[in-house]
């Protein structure tokens, strides 16, 4: 039987915590903020979408090797499509430039969405947009430039939402 249990990892040593879990018989794990980029760095094998995302939300221990995948984007896009919230050429404002944002960019671009990235640190948003430029229409704008634009959908991929704050 499959069991699923939430575990609180220490902020200062996620890799050691995760490896101890697998060494004690764990077979798979979901990874949440703020550990997705650390998980990406520690795996032996990355799926193509995880490699491009630079973040991992799913770990699988197999044959003494750690496989990392990123299912954030495909799950989100599947729900957005099912709910008719996005279509071809939808303009999406994506707030944040961390692991959660990285995981949803490619699936959104593959659906034909046009993405505007905004992040507290504009340089980080610019670097992230540049990393995905070849996959579709994506640009980074500072927060103060957003007033001149309209969007079909806004996605908050910042950690501020976890504390009940507005990004």
PDB file of C-alpha atoms in Angstrom:
ATOM      1  CA  UNK A   1       0.000   0.000   0.000  1.00  0.00           C
ATOM      2  CA  UNK A   2       1.125   3.507  -0.748  1.00  0.00           C
ATOM      3  CA  UNK A   3       1.423   5.903   2.147  1.00  0.00           C
ATOM      4  CA  UNK A   4       1.841   9.652   1.844  1.00  0.00           C
ATOM      5  CA  UNK A   5       3.012  11.750   4.754  1.00  0.00           C
ATOM      6  CA  UNK A   6       3.973  15.419   4.998  1.00  0.00           C
ATOM      7  CA  UNK A   7       7.438  15.973   6.434  1.00  0.00           C
ATOM      8  CA  UNK A   8       8.956  19.293   7.435  1.00  0.00           C
ATOM      9  CA  UNK A   9      12.524  19.551   6.156  1.00  0.00           C
ATOM     10  CA  UNK A  10      15.031  21.856   7.854  1.00  0.00           C
ATOM     11  CA  UNK A  11      15.691  25.053   5.921  1.00  0.00           C
ATOM     12  CA  UNK A  12      19.445  24.761   6.333  1.00  0.00           C
ATOM     13  CA  UNK A  13      20.018  21.167   5.132  1.00  0.00           C
ATOM     14  CA  UNK A  14      17.403  19.879   2.703  1.00  0.00           C
ATOM     15  CA  UNK A  15      19.774  17.593   0.711  1.00  0.00           C
ATOM     16  CA  UNK A  16      20.872  15.646   3.816  1.00  0.00           C
ATOM     17  CA  UNK A  17      17.257  15.382   5.011  1.00  0.00           C
ATOM     18  CA  UNK A  18      16.072  14.072   1.637  1.00  0.00           C
ATOM     19  CA  UNK A  19      18.905  11.559   1.288  1.00  0.00           C
ATOM     20  CA  UNK A  20      18.264  10.241   4.811  1.00  0.00           C
ATOM     21  CA  UNK A  21      14.623   9.714   3.817  1.00  0.00           C
ATOM     22  CA  UNK A  22      15.627   7.634   0.786  1.00  0.00           C
ATOM     23  CA  UNK A  23      18.293   5.704   2.690  1.00  0.00           C
ATOM     24  CA  UNK A  24      15.604   4.720   5.211  1.00  0.00           C
ATOM     25  CA  UNK A  25      13.471   3.191   2.451  1.00  0.00           C
ATOM     26  CA  UNK A  26      11.616   6.154   0.965  1.00  0.00           C
ATOM     27  CA  UNK A  27      10.804   5.643  -2.725  1.00  0.00           C
ATOM     28  CA  UNK A  28       9.485   9.024  -3.789  1.00  0.00           C
ATOM     29  CA  UNK A  29       8.803  12.523  -2.547  1.00  0.00           C
ATOM     30  CA  UNK A  30       7.067  15.729  -3.549  1.00  0.00           C
ATOM     31  CA  UNK A  31       9.156  18.838  -3.011  1.00  0.00           C
ATOM     32  CA  UNK A  32       7.691  22.242  -2.208  1.00  0.00           C
ATOM     33  CA  UNK A  33       8.966  25.766  -1.816  1.00  0.00           C
ATOM     34  CA  UNK A  34      11.695  26.669  -0.873  1.00  0.00           C
ATOM     35  CA  UNK A  35      13.495  23.430  -1.784  1.00  0.00           C
ATOM     36  CA  UNK A  36      12.781  22.942  -5.515  1.00  0.00           C
ATOM     37  CA  UNK A  37      16.038  24.411  -6.786  1.00  0.00           C
ATOM     38  CA  UNK A  38      18.084  22.534  -4.169  1.00  0.00           C
ATOM     39  CA  UNK A  39      16.370  19.295  -5.198  1.00  0.00           C
ATOM     40  CA  UNK A  40      17.298  20.009  -8.818  1.00  0.00           C
ATOM     41  CA  UNK A  41      20.961  20.297  -7.849  1.00  0.00           C
ATOM     42  CA  UNK A  42      21.073  17.014  -5.944  1.00  0.00           C
ATOM     43  CA  UNK A  43      19.519  14.545  -8.414  1.00  0.00           C
ATOM     44  CA  UNK A  44      21.389  12.056 -10.584  1.00  0.00           C
ATOM     45  CA  UNK A  45      18.933  12.104 -13.496  1.00  0.00           C
ATOM     46  CA  UNK A  46      16.733  15.005 -14.635  1.00  0.00           C
ATOM     47  CA  UNK A  47      13.773  14.772 -16.972  1.00  0.00           C
ATOM     48  CA  UNK A  48      14.018  17.229 -19.888  1.00  0.00           C
ATOM     49  CA  UNK A  49      11.341  19.500 -18.428  1.00  0.00           C
ATOM     50  CA  UNK A  50      13.055  19.525 -15.010  1.00  0.00           C
ATOM     51  CA  UNK A  51      16.392  20.323 -16.658  1.00  0.00           C
ATOM     52  CA  UNK A  52      14.921  23.333 -18.441  1.00  0.00           C
ATOM     53  CA  UNK A  53      12.925  24.448 -15.408  1.00  0.00           C
ATOM     54  CA  UNK A  54      15.979  24.362 -13.159  1.00  0.00           C
ATOM     55  CA  UNK A  55      13.691  23.106 -10.399  1.00  0.00           C
ATOM     56  CA  UNK A  56      12.336  19.757  -9.232  1.00  0.00           C
ATOM     57  CA  UNK A  57       9.086  19.048  -7.409  1.00  0.00           C
ATOM     58  CA  UNK A  58       9.114  15.254  -7.681  1.00  0.00           C
ATOM     59  CA  UNK A  59      11.901  12.932  -6.542  1.00  0.00           C
ATOM     60  CA  UNK A  60      11.994   9.197  -7.248  1.00  0.00           C
ATOM     61  CA  UNK A  61      14.584   6.787  -5.815  1.00  0.00           C
ATOM     62  CA  UNK A  62      15.274   4.017  -8.327  1.00  0.00           C
ATOM     63  CA  UNK A  63      18.244   1.630  -8.588  1.00  0.00           C
ATOM     64  CA  UNK A  64      20.253   3.673  -6.067  1.00  0.00           C
ATOM     65  CA  UNK A  65      19.855   6.788  -8.219  1.00  0.00           C
ATOM     66  CA  UNK A  66      17.714   9.848  -7.680  1.00  0.00           C
ATOM     67  CA  UNK A  67      15.438  10.941 -10.530  1.00  0.00           C
ATOM     68  CA  UNK A  68      14.028  14.473 -10.537  1.00  0.00           C
ATOM     69  CA  UNK A  69      11.000  15.732 -12.449  1.00  0.00           C
ATOM     70  CA  UNK A  70       8.948  18.907 -12.508  1.00  0.00           C
ATOM     71  CA  UNK A  71       5.203  18.404 -12.814  1.00  0.00           C
ATOM     72  CA  UNK A  72       4.161  21.862 -11.589  1.00  0.00           C
ATOM     73  CA  UNK A  73       3.563  23.298 -15.021  1.00  0.00           C
ATOM     74  CA  UNK A  74       1.783  20.414 -16.681  1.00  0.00           C
ATOM     75  CA  UNK A  75      -0.572  20.077 -13.728  1.00  0.00           C
ATOM     76  CA  UNK A  76      -1.366  23.782 -13.669  1.00  0.00           C
ATOM     77  CA  UNK A  77      -1.837  24.058 -17.431  1.00  0.00           C
ATOM     78  CA  UNK A  78      -4.071  20.980 -17.477  1.00  0.00           C
ATOM     79  CA  UNK A  79      -6.363  22.555 -14.881  1.00  0.00           C
ATOM     80  CA  UNK A  80      -6.313  25.973 -16.570  1.00  0.00           C
ATOM     81  CA  UNK A  81      -7.282  24.376 -19.898  1.00  0.00           C
ATOM     82  CA  UNK A  82     -10.007  22.256 -18.288  1.00  0.00           C
ATOM     83  CA  UNK A  83     -11.457  25.368 -16.647  1.00  0.00           C
ATOM     84  CA  UNK A  84     -11.152  27.352 -19.915  1.00  0.00           C
ATOM     85  CA  UNK A  85      -8.977  29.948 -18.185  1.00  0.00           C
ATOM     86  CA  UNK A  86      -6.305  29.966 -20.900  1.00  0.00           C
ATOM     87  CA  UNK A  87      -6.297  29.530 -24.646  1.00  0.00           C
ATOM     88  CA  UNK A  88      -3.910  30.081 -27.501  1.00  0.00           C
ATOM     89  CA  UNK A  89      -2.209  33.479 -27.232  1.00  0.00           C
ATOM     90  CA  UNK A  90      -3.418  34.167 -23.685  1.00  0.00           C
ATOM     91  CA  UNK A  91      -1.401  36.921 -22.019  1.00  0.00           C
ATOM     92  CA  UNK A  92      -0.163  35.688 -18.659  1.00  0.00           C
ATOM     93  CA  UNK A  93       1.468  37.760 -15.938  1.00  0.00           C
ATOM     94  CA  UNK A  94       3.735  35.473 -13.941  1.00  0.00           C
ATOM     95  CA  UNK A  95       4.838  36.942 -10.610  1.00  0.00           C
ATOM     96  CA  UNK A  96       8.074  35.487  -9.262  1.00  0.00           C
ATOM     97  CA  UNK A  97      11.257  34.035 -10.729  1.00  0.00           C
ATOM     98  CA  UNK A  98      12.041  31.095  -8.450  1.00  0.00           C
ATOM     99  CA  UNK A  99      11.458  27.380  -8.708  1.00  0.00           C
ATOM    100  CA  UNK A 100       7.659  27.553  -8.928  1.00  0.00           C
ATOM    101  CA  UNK A 101       7.818  30.083 -11.766  1.00  0.00           C
ATOM    102  CA  UNK A 102      10.492  28.091 -13.599  1.00  0.00           C
ATOM    103  CA  UNK A 103       8.285  25.015 -13.511  1.00  0.00           C
ATOM    104  CA  UNK A 104       5.275  26.591 -15.204  1.00  0.00           C
ATOM    105  CA  UNK A 105       6.938  28.643 -17.943  1.00  0.00           C
ATOM    106  CA  UNK A 106       7.565  25.922 -20.539  1.00  0.00           C
ATOM    107  CA  UNK A 107       4.093  24.325 -20.320  1.00  0.00           C
ATOM    108  CA  UNK A 108       2.488  27.775 -20.642  1.00  0.00           C
ATOM    109  CA  UNK A 109       4.656  28.618 -23.657  1.00  0.00           C
ATOM    110  CA  UNK A 110       3.855  25.236 -25.219  1.00  0.00           C
ATOM    111  CA  UNK A 111       0.157  26.193 -25.013  1.00  0.00           C
ATOM    112  CA  UNK A 112       0.870  29.363 -26.984  1.00  0.00           C
ATOM    113  CA  UNK A 113       0.639  31.714 -24.004  1.00  0.00           C
ATOM    114  CA  UNK A 114       2.543  34.987 -24.044  1.00  0.00           C
ATOM    115  CA  UNK A 115       4.238  35.517 -20.689  1.00  0.00           C
ATOM    116  CA  UNK A 116       5.285  38.667 -18.879  1.00  0.00           C
ATOM    117  CA  UNK A 117       7.540  37.944 -15.896  1.00  0.00           C
ATOM    118  CA  UNK A 118       7.758  40.327 -12.959  1.00  0.00           C
ATOM    119  CA  UNK A 119       9.879  39.794  -9.890  1.00  0.00           C
ATOM    120  CA  UNK A 120      11.039  41.849  -6.929  1.00  0.00           C
ATOM    121  CA  UNK A 121      14.564  41.523  -8.371  1.00  0.00           C
ATOM    122  CA  UNK A 122      14.121  42.568 -11.998  1.00  0.00           C
ATOM    123  CA  UNK A 123      17.521  41.187 -13.055  1.00  0.00           C
ATOM    124  CA  UNK A 124      16.438  37.713 -11.945  1.00  0.00           C
ATOM    125  CA  UNK A 125      13.257  37.981 -14.026  1.00  0.00           C
ATOM    126  CA  UNK A 126      15.307  39.120 -17.023  1.00  0.00           C
ATOM    127  CA  UNK A 127      17.677  36.163 -16.686  1.00  0.00           C
ATOM    128  CA  UNK A 128      14.772  33.741 -16.428  1.00  0.00           C
ATOM    129  CA  UNK A 129      13.022  35.220 -19.468  1.00  0.00           C
ATOM    130  CA  UNK A 130      16.261  34.963 -21.451  1.00  0.00           C
ATOM    131  CA  UNK A 131      16.592  31.279 -20.524  1.00  0.00           C
ATOM    132  CA  UNK A 132      13.199  30.524 -22.118  1.00  0.00           C
ATOM    133  CA  UNK A 133      13.332  32.989 -25.048  1.00  0.00           C
ATOM    134  CA  UNK A 134      13.811  30.213 -27.625  1.00  0.00           C
ATOM    135  CA  UNK A 135      10.675  28.396 -26.448  1.00  0.00           C
ATOM    136  CA  UNK A 136       8.146  31.170 -26.982  1.00  0.00           C
ATOM    137  CA  UNK A 137       7.062  34.725 -26.324  1.00  0.00           C
ATOM    138  CA  UNK A 138       8.308  35.798 -22.903  1.00  0.00           C
ATOM    139  CA  UNK A 139       9.570  39.085 -21.515  1.00  0.00           C
ATOM    140  CA  UNK A 140      10.489  40.532 -18.137  1.00  0.00           C
ATOM    141  CA  UNK A 141       9.089  43.835 -16.918  1.00  0.00           C
ATOM    142  CA  UNK A 142       9.602  45.687 -13.651  1.00  0.00           C
ATOM    143  CA  UNK A 143       6.550  45.962 -11.412  1.00  0.00           C
ATOM    144  CA  UNK A 144       6.177  49.678 -12.109  1.00  0.00           C
ATOM    145  CA  UNK A 145       5.796  49.014 -15.860  1.00  0.00           C
ATOM    146  CA  UNK A 146       2.849  46.629 -15.492  1.00  0.00           C
ATOM    147  CA  UNK A 147       0.161  49.327 -15.345  1.00  0.00           C
ATOM    148  CA  UNK A 148       0.395  49.798 -19.113  1.00  0.00           C
ATOM    149  CA  UNK A 149      -0.474  46.153 -19.850  1.00  0.00           C
ATOM    150  CA  UNK A 150      -3.538  43.936 -19.675  1.00  0.00           C
ATOM    151  CA  UNK A 151      -3.504  40.230 -18.910  1.00  0.00           C
ATOM    152  CA  UNK A 152      -5.882  37.317 -19.270  1.00  0.00           C
ATOM    153  CA  UNK A 153      -4.453  35.576 -16.216  1.00  0.00           C
ATOM    154  CA  UNK A 154      -2.162  36.425 -13.292  1.00  0.00           C
ATOM    155  CA  UNK A 155      -0.207  33.623 -11.612  1.00  0.00           C
ATOM    156  CA  UNK A 156       1.433  34.279  -8.252  1.00  0.00           C
ATOM    157  CA  UNK A 157       4.538  32.080  -8.100  1.00  0.00           C
ATOM    158  CA  UNK A 158       6.107  34.052  -5.257  1.00  0.00           C
ATOM    159  CA  UNK A 159       6.609  32.897  -1.701  1.00  0.00           C
ATOM    160  CA  UNK A 160       4.753  35.988  -0.464  1.00  0.00           C
ATOM    161  CA  UNK A 161       1.439  34.245  -1.021  1.00  0.00           C
ATOM    162  CA  UNK A 162       2.462  31.669   1.562  1.00  0.00           C
ATOM    163  CA  UNK A 163       2.575  34.408   4.196  1.00  0.00           C
ATOM    164  CA  UNK A 164      -0.666  36.034   3.065  1.00  0.00           C
ATOM    165  CA  UNK A 165       1.166  38.997   1.548  1.00  0.00           C
ATOM    166  CA  UNK A 166       0.725  40.666  -1.823  1.00  0.00           C
ATOM    167  CA  UNK A 167       3.834  40.398  -4.041  1.00  0.00           C
TER     168      UNK A 167
END
